[in-house]
Structures are given as structure tokens and as C-alpha cells.
């Protein structure tokens, strides 16, 4: 077994870099660069979260603490740079955020990593609540309700780069994102990274081959705190504002959703999750007030039917591609997608009408426009129609599921034949 | 003295309420290994259902109906949700309840809006039960305590005197053995989950009007209940009871104290540099620090005794 | 020269139930020692005490003359003692090779390193591949351990145990649940991998015990009622009464 040069890996990383460089040139709408920047930050954050959940088996409900504290320290550092009391290049500000994340990772990690599993989850939540509650007590550091605002255009421009235009900020974030991705991937390939997997799968056995699971968890949490802090500092550069909301439990829950939806079992899963969730959140929140509900339902459906996330759905289809039987699945999938679309149409109509009735009816009346139609939410007709569509969609989906199953049976036969069984 | 007695009674009624929540959470956790993140959501639903029911038929029927509806929802959650994800392990179960809590909050937004609803205590209980010196103590608080204690006694009797209680106790320690003896453990799980949800729902019915019924109540109470369970020791009912009372007292008493470290320094004669950056810390009063105190207590307990007060399980 | 492993008046109770009732045992360097006894005698508990999984209630345990009582399992492992488990205890989601790599990392000095690429560590790779060969799983090298057959998992269990290069090896029922041919393979494997090491094993299969062990201790109700060579144990009246009579024809 000679260590071959990893051409494949080099290719994947080069392609990733190319996508990150080209993306803002392709998506030129005004909001696109801002969204891409947010995606870059979310990718770092979600990957750092997965160092805990996916790689070490630690379910944390408080990871935003490290992101947020890193961000606050970075914001104060940036203000100090602006006031000329600190000489530090803005492009290296993430190191300050990372250091803060690391320090708090060490402190809280010491307390929490003696536990694992469910107790760890609860304690991480308690720590997060504690930090969130503290943030209201110390307004000079956390800036109270308004947060800490700052200005990223400080100091002299280096080669014409002063981080004024958002495109410059994007490329700074992209560069940091790329470096962090490589660093976090490299970490999975080290003795600590491999033992983290071992501790995740069987902490007791890890003890008997010489490793202290508590120490492994502690180191992983501290390092994850570093990367979360880097992401937090980038957030400060991007928005020039940081509020205590960003270290709260909602933010912690959000990064958990990203990692989980993307797939915690694969290194690239959280990247998919970060991109998708960031996109959905800003796209959906523009159109509907109920987006959190849709989002929650999406999450629940994923847990029930695809607990490995999107990444595992992709790998699931690898054998079908290899045996050239993917075609057998396409038609059933198209049918299922159509049925699911009908189901969602009914669901969305019901939810949107409810929201309208509850929140807007008093100001603008009970008539609303939905999918280009006017309907009066005070009458029974639209409700009956929407409920009808929902039921029809459900029945259709149950019907189509049969074809998906038979399609998969076909794939399984082909795969077994290829294996020679 | 007067202040102390009134606050003590308040903290007792609040602590008992916390125990109604933490006991259900503990039972579910120790039996099924599932930490029910949505437990406080059931508490919230109890309050909202009671509010809605009481607008039609009044408080007293609501006191019975709301917990039963919540119990039904709990049973459905266990049967069609948790049991499906059980095969994926505890993390998936925990995440399922987490997602559920998320959705319940949004559904509450959807149906009842974001503002608090006017869920009030029934008029028949809106009088003062007795007076402590010059303070009139509200009868509703006494009623809350009575309900909580009655629930406690009922829970104790169910666990120690009934067949199902024996099975629950046995399956706490030896789930496989109980299954091997032919008891239907999945059904027991569903009943325990529904029972825990009912307890939470009942707590919501009597707590929702004593405090405030709003969409944020699940999160604010939920995390405190977690603190109670960690502080008391995971899986220990006795620990949860003591911790409920302690945390209840800490929360109730702390909001009433206006002392800060600065006033302490003043009393013992330490001069503080008012220009120092630490001034903000010295000036924080206990009342201002009240939201942090339960979590600080939890952290202190974890450092001193990682298993919690009466815990038997290591993390 | 101190004994490889020495137990002095070791007691262990769970609540009011005493499981180990004053065990004294000295195992010499290079010895193959079997612990036998009826079910519930406390054999597995004894292993759990030695390896640090449970804390002793009283008494002391010495490894190469150094006290290890009260140490954590990983600390005892660092001092040169490794164990296997009666119920297979491997890393089910990792491949055979990765399982063995985890077992050798510490002993080769990499500890908690997060600055070295594990794939580039030649000594780790060679040692892990050597172990793959020793336990005869070359064809299964990159298979996920969770899907191996029972006998293969048992072999992997032994491989993980010896991987760290410990010189005192505890094997807890290494052949339990195996067919005759599998047992013969396992015995050959154990003999092969414990050359020059001290071996202590719990075993129910008497042909394995009498074939492998230099000395045998008989544990009944938490006490060692006899220790001696296989011949001495065979001829011991008390042992025959308490235990052997029924199982050895």
C-alpha cells in the first residue's frame, strides 16, 4: 500500500475553489453577493459544529456561544483598530475571533466534556442560556439590545483593498472559508480526528486502547470553538454589527439544523446544509411569515425519513449510478415530486390563510391574494379547496410511493447481480 | 419577615410547578433514554388549550380537558414520531423532539399570535386566602400548591401501588427483563410519555394564568426545567424534587434583592475605583443577575459533582 | 523480579452484594494463566477491576510491582495492560484497518496529535497492517467492522487488544460462542500473538484452558479456591467438588 498522490482530492478542492471564485461573477444580482458571503460564513460555522456532532458524537445546543463571543471580541478589536489603539490587519481579524472562540471553548469545554450524550446536550444548552443571560447584564461589552456596531473600512488600503465594497468582503470570506474547510478536513485525517470517530462510536473501547474520551472531546470542542470564532469575526466584517441574538439558543439551533439537514455523516454534508439553509432562509423569509414553520416541518421530515441528511441521500444513489439503473428511479421520483408538490400546495395554502386570518385580517380585511388568486379567508370555500388539495396530494403520494419502492427493488436486484450474489 | 414568608410561599408554589414538569421529564428520560425537548412545549400547549377551552366552557372543565388533550398529543408523538426514529438512536430522538418544539412554537404563533393571550385565573379563586401581616395572599397560589401536591401524591401512589406503576419501576432498571416477562413495554412507553405530557399540560393549565401565557413560555420554562434535571441528577425523581424547590426559591428570591457587589463593598468598607472597567460587574444587582443564577448554580454543581445532586448515572 | 500482575486482598461489592471476596493472585511474567469458575463466580468482575473499569472496594492491584489501583482504564493501558471483552467491543463503524490503527496510535506515541496526517504515518500503517495479517483478516481489511462475521469480530477484538503492544493481556472468554474449527483457529491465534507476553484469560471451554494455560486459578463465589498447574487443578478434590466434576467427563 503506497501512499498515492491524492489526485482526486486535489481535483475536488480545485473545483471547490473555482466555484467560490466564479460564483459572484455568475450571480450578479444585488443581494447575491451578500447571500454568498453569508453562505461562506455559514459553511465554516456548520463544519465546525459537525466537528462535534458528526465526528465526535457530541450533540451541542450551544455552539453559537463560540461564534457570538468570537464575534464580539472581533468587533471590539475592529473598533480598536479604527481608533488606532490596536495595530492589526482587518484581513486577519478572524484570528482574533478564533482565539476568543478557542479560549471560551477551553473554559466551557472543561465543564461540559466530562459528560457525553444527553447530559452533554442539556448542559450545552444551559451554558448557552447562561451566556445569553449574561449578555443582557453587561451592556458595555455586548451593547445591549442594539449590539455593537463597527466599521470595517479602517486603516490604509492594501493594494487598493479596503473592504469597502461588498465584493472585496466576499473574497475575504471565501478565502477564509476555503482555508478553514481544508484545515477542518485535514483535522479529520489526524490521530485526534480519527480517535474522535472512535470515541463517537465506542467511548469505552477508546479508553482501553489508551485514549481518554473526555480529553478527546475537550480538544475537539476547543478546536471547534476556534473555527466558530473565525466565522463570528467574518460575520462582524460582513455586517459591521453584532447583537447578542447571534450567540443565543436560536442561533445554536440553526447551525444544528444546517449540519443535520446537510448530513452529519459526511464531511461535505454541512457544506450542503449551510448553502441550502442560508438560501432557503433568505428566500423564504422574503415571501412568507410562516417560513420558520415550513423550515421546522422540513427538518422533522428529514429526521423521520432521511436521518443521514442530503449527503446520505446522495450516497444512497451511488450503487444505482454504478449499475446504470438510476433511470428506473427517475420516473417514480418525478411522480413523487409531483404528488409532493400537490400536497405542499394544499399545506401552504392552509398555513398562509391561517396566518392571514390571524395577523393581517384586522388591518387589511379577510381577502388575500394567494398563488395569484383572490380569496376570502372568512368564507369556507377556500379552506375546503385547500384541505381537499392536501388530501389529494397525500393520497397521490402514498400511491406513487409504491412505484418508488418497486424501482428500488429493481436497483437492488441489479446491485446484487453486480456483486455476484 | 413578611416579605420573606410571602416570597417563600411563592417560591414553594413555583417550585412545585417546576417539579410537575421535571418529574415527567425525568420519568420519560429514565425509562426511554429520551430527553424530551418538547416537554415544555406540552406545558405551553396545556396553557393555551386551557385558555381556549375556558373561553367556551369555563375554567373547571378546562382543568380536566386540556391535560387530557395534551396527553393524547403526547401519545401520538410517541407512537408515530419517537418510535419511528428510535432505530436511528438517541441523537435522532432528541433532534425529533427538538424539531417538534420548534414546530409547536410556530403553530402557537399561527393560531394564537405572538402576543400573550388573556388567560386569567377564575373569578371564584380570585380572592385572598389569608393575610400575612399586611399582605393578602392570593387563593389561586394556594390552589396551585394543592393541585401540585395532589398530583405528587397521585404520582407516588400510581408508581408504588398499581400494577402499571410496578412495571414502570421495573422497566426503569431492567427494560429487557420486563419485556421478556411478557409485558408490552412499547405500550408502557407510550403511557409514560402520555402521562408525562399530561403532567406538563396540567402544569400549563395552572401555571399559564398564574404567570403569563405567551409563545415564549416554552423556551423560558423549558431551559429552567433542564437545569433542574441536571442539577438534581439525571434520572432521579428525588433529586428533581429537591432541585425544583431550590431553583424555584433561587429564582423567586433573587428578583427581589437589589444588592450588588458594590453595595457589599460599601458595607464592609472596601473602596472601589469607579473608573475601573470592572465597575459594570460590581454594579450588577442580584435582581439583575436573576436570569443567570440558575445556570451558574448548574455549572457550579457540575464542577463540584458532575453527576448532580442525587444522580446515579455518569454523563 | 516482581510479578507481572498481583492482586492483594481484592474485594468488590455492589451495594450490599459482595462479588469479589478477598482475591489474592500473583501471575508471573510470561505466564499463560486461566481463570475458571462457574457462572456468577465473579470472573468478569475481576477483569473489570484489574483493567480499571470498576473501582475496587478494598485491596490493591499491582502491575509489574507498581500499584494501579484507582487508576483510569486508559492510565492502566499506558502502563502496559490491555484487555478484550466478553461481549464484542469494537468500533463498529470503522473498517478493520481503522480499528487496528486506533489500537496502535497511542503506543507509537502519537497521542492526541492534531498536526500529523495519520495516512502519512508509515509506522502506524505498517503496524496496523501487520496486525491485520496476524488476525488473518487481510481480505476484510477495508470492510466496516460492524458487518463482519462473529468469529471475525472476535479475532478483531483480540487484534485491538494486542495492538497497543501491552505486555499483560487479559482475554475475557475469547472463544465463547464459536464452533469447534473457529475455536481451534482462535487458540492458534492467541498462542501466536501472546508469545513473550503475560496472558490472563477467562474461559469456559476446558479444552482451550487445559491446552493453553500454564497455570489455572479457580474462582468460586468471589474467592480463589485453588491455583496450580493443569495437573494439580485436575487432581484437586475441592475443585472437582465445586466445579469441574460436572463439566469435565
mmCIF file of N, CA and C in Angstrom, chain A residues 1-4 6 9 186-195 197-213 215-216 219 223, chain C residues 51 53 72-74 77-78 83-85 89-94 98 101-103 105-106 110-114 116-119 121 125 141 157 160-161:
data_model
loop_
_atom_site.group_PDB
_atom_site.id
_atom_site.type_symbol
_atom_site.label_atom_id
_atom_site.label_comp_id
_atom_site.label_asym_id
_atom_site.label_seq_id
_atom_site.Cartn_x
_atom_site.Cartn_y
_atom_site.Cartn_z
ATOM 1 N N UNK A 1 0.855 -1.197 0.000
ATOM 2 C CA UNK A 1 0.000 0.000 0.000
ATOM 3 C C UNK A 1 0.885 1.239 0.000
ATOM 4 N N UNK A 2 1.157 1.770 -1.146
ATOM 5 C CA UNK A 2 1.937 3.005 -1.166
ATOM 6 C C UNK A 2 0.946 4.172 -1.108
ATOM 7 N N UNK A 3 1.381 5.238 -0.471
ATOM 8 C CA UNK A 3 0.515 6.411 -0.397
ATOM 9 C C UNK A 3 0.537 7.112 -1.747
ATOM 10 N N UNK A 4 -0.544 6.893 -2.514
ATOM 11 C CA UNK A 4 -0.601 7.521 -3.826
ATOM 12 C C UNK A 4 -0.889 9.007 -3.684
ATOM 13 N N UNK A 6 -2.920 12.081 -3.935
ATOM 14 C CA UNK A 6 -4.381 12.151 -3.993
ATOM 15 C C UNK A 6 -4.886 13.092 -5.103
ATOM 16 N N UNK A 9 -8.592 14.086 -4.755
ATOM 17 C CA UNK A 9 -8.849 15.070 -3.712
ATOM 18 C C UNK A 9 -8.444 16.457 -4.195
ATOM 19 N N UNK A 186 -8.434 18.451 7.037
ATOM 20 C CA UNK A 186 -7.149 17.872 7.438
ATOM 21 C C UNK A 186 -7.234 17.330 8.856
ATOM 22 N N UNK A 187 -7.982 18.033 9.695
ATOM 23 C CA UNK A 187 -8.101 17.599 11.084
ATOM 24 C C UNK A 187 -8.725 16.210 11.182
ATOM 25 N N UNK A 188 -9.672 15.916 10.261
ATOM 26 C CA UNK A 188 -10.300 14.595 10.323
ATOM 27 C C UNK A 188 -9.287 13.501 10.007
ATOM 28 N N UNK A 189 -8.167 13.879 9.385
ATOM 29 C CA UNK A 189 -7.184 12.881 8.955
ATOM 30 C C UNK A 189 -6.028 12.745 9.940
ATOM 31 N N UNK A 190 -6.139 13.376 11.104
ATOM 32 C CA UNK A 190 -5.060 13.296 12.090
ATOM 33 C C UNK A 190 -5.391 12.246 13.145
ATOM 34 N N UNK A 191 -4.413 11.857 13.957
ATOM 35 C CA UNK A 191 -4.717 10.915 15.042
ATOM 36 C C UNK A 191 -5.894 11.391 15.905
ATOM 37 N N UNK A 192 -5.927 12.682 16.254
ATOM 38 C CA UNK A 192 -7.037 13.168 17.078
ATOM 39 C C UNK A 192 -8.360 13.011 16.336
ATOM 40 N N UNK A 193 -8.360 13.370 15.050
ATOM 41 C CA UNK A 193 -9.589 13.271 14.267
ATOM 42 C C UNK A 193 -10.101 11.845 14.184
ATOM 43 N N UNK A 194 -9.184 10.902 13.980
ATOM 44 C CA UNK A 194 -9.619 9.507 13.899
ATOM 45 C C UNK A 194 -10.098 9.000 15.253
ATOM 46 N N UNK A 195 -9.422 9.414 16.324
ATOM 47 C CA UNK A 195 -9.852 8.962 17.653
ATOM 48 C C UNK A 195 -11.174 9.602 18.049
ATOM 49 N N UNK A 197 -13.655 9.929 16.018
ATOM 50 C CA UNK A 197 -14.619 8.959 15.473
ATOM 51 C C UNK A 197 -14.744 7.750 16.392
ATOM 52 N N UNK A 198 -13.581 7.289 16.879
ATOM 53 C CA UNK A 198 -13.600 6.117 17.759
ATOM 54 C C UNK A 198 -14.380 6.416 19.035
ATOM 55 N N UNK A 199 -14.170 7.611 19.590
ATOM 56 C CA UNK A 199 -14.882 7.999 20.816
ATOM 57 C C UNK A 199 -16.379 8.130 20.543
ATOM 58 N N UNK A 200 -16.707 8.646 19.353
ATOM 59 C CA UNK A 200 -18.120 8.763 18.977
ATOM 60 C C UNK A 200 -18.774 7.385 18.965
ATOM 61 N N UNK A 201 -18.083 6.394 18.364
ATOM 62 C CA UNK A 201 -18.690 5.080 18.175
ATOM 63 C C UNK A 201 -18.653 4.228 19.430
ATOM 64 N N UNK A 202 -17.594 4.343 20.225
ATOM 65 C CA UNK A 202 -17.449 3.446 21.365
ATOM 66 C C UNK A 202 -16.460 4.051 22.365
ATOM 67 N N UNK A 203 -16.943 5.000 23.186
ATOM 68 C CA UNK A 203 -16.027 5.685 24.089
ATOM 69 C C UNK A 203 -15.325 4.733 25.049
ATOM 70 N N UNK A 204 -16.022 3.675 25.439
ATOM 71 C CA UNK A 204 -15.401 2.775 26.409
ATOM 72 C C UNK A 204 -14.203 2.045 25.804
ATOM 73 N N UNK A 205 -14.362 1.580 24.567
ATOM 74 C CA UNK A 205 -13.260 0.873 23.933
ATOM 75 C C UNK A 205 -12.076 1.820 23.739
ATOM 76 N N UNK A 206 -12.395 3.092 23.445
ATOM 77 C CA UNK A 206 -11.326 4.079 23.258
ATOM 78 C C UNK A 206 -10.457 4.168 24.505
ATOM 79 N N UNK A 207 -11.100 4.092 25.678
ATOM 80 C CA UNK A 207 -10.337 4.089 26.933
ATOM 81 C C UNK A 207 -9.351 2.943 26.980
ATOM 82 N N UNK A 208 -9.821 1.775 26.543
ATOM 83 C CA UNK A 208 -8.987 0.592 26.695
ATOM 84 C C UNK A 208 -7.940 0.466 25.589
ATOM 85 N N UNK A 209 -7.926 1.410 24.630
ATOM 86 C CA UNK A 209 -6.759 1.457 23.749
ATOM 87 C C UNK A 209 -5.923 2.687 24.094
ATOM 88 N N UNK A 210 -6.188 3.258 25.271
ATOM 89 C CA UNK A 210 -5.274 4.271 25.792
ATOM 90 C C UNK A 210 -5.748 5.708 25.703
ATOM 91 N N UNK A 211 -6.947 5.931 25.156
ATOM 92 C CA UNK A 211 -7.383 7.321 24.984
ATOM 93 C C UNK A 211 -8.439 7.700 26.004
ATOM 94 N N UNK A 212 -8.308 8.905 26.535
ATOM 95 C CA UNK A 212 -9.294 9.408 27.472
ATOM 96 C C UNK A 212 -10.385 10.127 26.677
ATOM 97 N N UNK A 213 -11.611 9.572 26.642
ATOM 98 C CA UNK A 213 -12.661 10.179 25.821
ATOM 99 C C UNK A 213 -12.915 11.641 26.191
ATOM 100 N N UNK A 215 -10.756 13.815 27.215
ATOM 101 C CA UNK A 215 -9.709 14.637 26.625
ATOM 102 C C UNK A 215 -9.954 14.829 25.132
ATOM 103 N N UNK A 216 -10.364 13.742 24.463
ATOM 104 C CA UNK A 216 -10.645 13.843 23.022
ATOM 105 C C UNK A 216 -11.784 14.832 22.784
ATOM 106 N N UNK A 219 -10.604 18.458 23.436
ATOM 107 C CA UNK A 219 -9.771 19.030 22.363
ATOM 108 C C UNK A 219 -10.623 19.362 21.147
ATOM 109 N N UNK A 223 -11.124 23.145 19.604
ATOM 110 C CA UNK A 223 -10.782 23.473 18.216
ATOM 111 C C UNK A 223 -12.018 23.931 17.443
ATOM 112 N N UNK C 51 -8.649 -4.043 35.062
ATOM 113 C CA UNK C 51 -8.454 -3.121 33.948
ATOM 114 C C UNK C 51 -8.952 -1.711 34.267
ATOM 115 N N UNK C 53 -12.071 -0.698 34.909
ATOM 116 C CA UNK C 53 -13.443 -0.366 34.519
ATOM 117 C C UNK C 53 -14.289 -0.106 35.767
ATOM 118 N N UNK C 72 -7.473 5.238 36.043
ATOM 119 C CA UNK C 72 -8.446 5.160 34.959
ATOM 120 C C UNK C 72 -8.002 4.072 33.968
ATOM 121 N N UNK C 73 -8.961 3.488 33.228
ATOM 122 C CA UNK C 73 -8.599 2.429 32.268
ATOM 123 C C UNK C 73 -7.476 2.844 31.320
ATOM 124 N N UNK C 74 -7.543 4.091 30.819
ATOM 125 C CA UNK C 74 -6.511 4.482 29.842
ATOM 126 C C UNK C 74 -5.149 4.610 30.515
ATOM 127 N N UNK C 77 -3.852 1.190 30.803
ATOM 128 C CA UNK C 77 -3.412 0.783 29.464
ATOM 129 C C UNK C 77 -2.020 1.329 29.152
ATOM 130 N N UNK C 78 -1.797 2.596 29.538
ATOM 131 C CA UNK C 78 -0.482 3.192 29.269
ATOM 132 C C UNK C 78 0.631 2.461 30.022
ATOM 133 N N UNK C 83 -6.943 -5.325 27.461
ATOM 134 C CA UNK C 83 -7.928 -6.380 27.682
ATOM 135 C C UNK C 83 -8.886 -6.492 26.509
ATOM 136 N N UNK C 84 -9.496 -7.669 26.403
ATOM 137 C CA UNK C 84 -10.596 -7.831 25.459
ATOM 138 C C UNK C 84 -11.880 -7.998 26.266
ATOM 139 N N UNK C 85 -13.003 -8.045 25.558
ATOM 140 C CA UNK C 85 -14.281 -8.094 26.240
ATOM 141 C C UNK C 85 -15.045 -9.350 25.862
ATOM 142 N N UNK C 89 -16.484 -5.777 21.619
ATOM 143 C CA UNK C 89 -16.430 -4.347 21.898
ATOM 144 C C UNK C 89 -15.424 -3.722 20.941
ATOM 145 N N UNK C 90 -15.920 -3.415 19.738
ATOM 146 C CA UNK C 90 -15.037 -2.875 18.703
ATOM 147 C C UNK C 90 -15.598 -1.525 18.249
ATOM 148 N N UNK C 91 -14.998 -0.927 17.244
ATOM 149 C CA UNK C 91 -15.553 0.304 16.684
ATOM 150 C C UNK C 91 -16.340 -0.078 15.431
ATOM 151 N N UNK C 92 -17.643 -0.254 15.575
ATOM 152 C CA UNK C 92 -18.402 -0.916 14.509
ATOM 153 C C UNK C 92 -18.466 -0.127 13.196
ATOM 154 N N UNK C 93 -18.333 1.190 13.250
ATOM 155 C CA UNK C 93 -18.491 1.958 12.014
ATOM 156 C C UNK C 93 -17.161 2.165 11.285
ATOM 157 N N UNK C 94 -16.061 1.763 11.929
ATOM 158 C CA UNK C 94 -14.761 1.916 11.277
ATOM 159 C C UNK C 94 -14.362 0.597 10.610
ATOM 160 N N UNK C 98 -8.922 0.494 10.218
ATOM 161 C CA UNK C 98 -9.037 1.676 11.084
ATOM 162 C C UNK C 98 -9.161 1.292 12.550
ATOM 163 N N UNK C 101 -5.775 0.554 13.607
ATOM 164 C CA UNK C 101 -4.977 1.778 13.652
ATOM 165 C C UNK C 101 -5.244 2.535 14.963
ATOM 166 N N UNK C 102 -6.521 2.591 15.349
ATOM 167 C CA UNK C 102 -6.849 3.239 16.627
ATOM 168 C C UNK C 102 -6.108 2.566 17.774
ATOM 169 N N UNK C 103 -5.961 1.228 17.651
ATOM 170 C CA UNK C 103 -5.360 0.486 18.749
ATOM 171 C C UNK C 103 -3.861 0.740 18.868
ATOM 172 N N UNK C 105 -2.189 3.667 17.763
ATOM 173 C CA UNK C 105 -1.765 5.078 17.747
ATOM 174 C C UNK C 105 -1.068 5.507 19.026
ATOM 175 N N UNK C 106 -1.676 5.178 20.152
ATOM 176 C CA UNK C 106 -1.116 5.689 21.407
ATOM 177 C C UNK C 106 0.286 5.136 21.647
ATOM 178 N N UNK C 110 1.677 8.855 19.196
ATOM 179 C CA UNK C 110 1.004 9.975 18.514
ATOM 180 C C UNK C 110 -0.046 10.652 19.381
ATOM 181 N N UNK C 111 -0.498 9.943 20.397
ATOM 182 C CA UNK C 111 -1.401 10.523 21.387
ATOM 183 C C UNK C 111 -2.505 11.378 20.761
ATOM 184 N N UNK C 112 -2.634 12.641 21.239
ATOM 185 C CA UNK C 112 -3.740 13.478 20.761
ATOM 186 C C UNK C 112 -3.293 14.396 19.627
ATOM 187 N N UNK C 113 -2.308 13.985 18.865
ATOM 188 C CA UNK C 113 -1.758 14.849 17.817
ATOM 189 C C UNK C 113 -2.840 15.299 16.842
ATOM 190 N N UNK C 114 -2.901 16.623 16.581
ATOM 191 C CA UNK C 114 -3.774 17.092 15.505
ATOM 192 C C UNK C 114 -2.965 17.883 14.479
ATOM 193 N N UNK C 116 -0.453 15.980 12.636
ATOM 194 C CA UNK C 116 0.142 14.996 11.738
ATOM 195 C C UNK C 116 -0.952 14.282 10.964
ATOM 196 N N UNK C 117 -0.679 13.992 9.686
ATOM 197 C CA UNK C 117 -1.661 13.278 8.882
ATOM 198 C C UNK C 117 -1.491 11.789 9.152
ATOM 199 N N UNK C 118 -2.563 11.176 9.588
ATOM 200 C CA UNK C 118 -2.444 9.792 10.034
ATOM 201 C C UNK C 118 -2.082 8.882 8.865
ATOM 202 N N UNK C 119 -2.548 9.240 7.659
ATOM 203 C CA UNK C 119 -2.238 8.428 6.489
ATOM 204 C C UNK C 119 -0.753 8.461 6.136
ATOM 205 N N UNK C 121 1.671 8.412 8.347
ATOM 206 C CA UNK C 121 2.490 7.819 9.412
ATOM 207 C C UNK C 121 2.816 6.378 9.035
ATOM 208 N N UNK C 125 0.853 2.698 9.837
ATOM 209 C CA UNK C 125 0.265 1.891 8.769
ATOM 210 C C UNK C 125 0.855 0.482 8.777
ATOM 211 N N UNK C 141 -9.742 -6.287 5.141
ATOM 212 C CA UNK C 141 -9.028 -5.124 5.656
ATOM 213 C C UNK C 141 -9.882 -3.850 5.644
ATOM 214 N N UNK C 157 -11.343 -8.273 17.874
ATOM 215 C CA UNK C 157 -11.309 -7.911 19.289
ATOM 216 C C UNK C 157 -9.917 -8.233 19.877
ATOM 217 N N UNK C 160 -7.318 -5.761 18.408
ATOM 218 C CA UNK C 160 -7.344 -4.443 19.061
ATOM 219 C C UNK C 160 -6.646 -4.536 20.418
ATOM 220 N N UNK C 161 -6.885 -5.656 21.101
ATOM 221 C CA UNK C 161 -6.330 -5.801 22.440
ATOM 222 C C UNK C 161 -4.803 -5.835 22.429
#
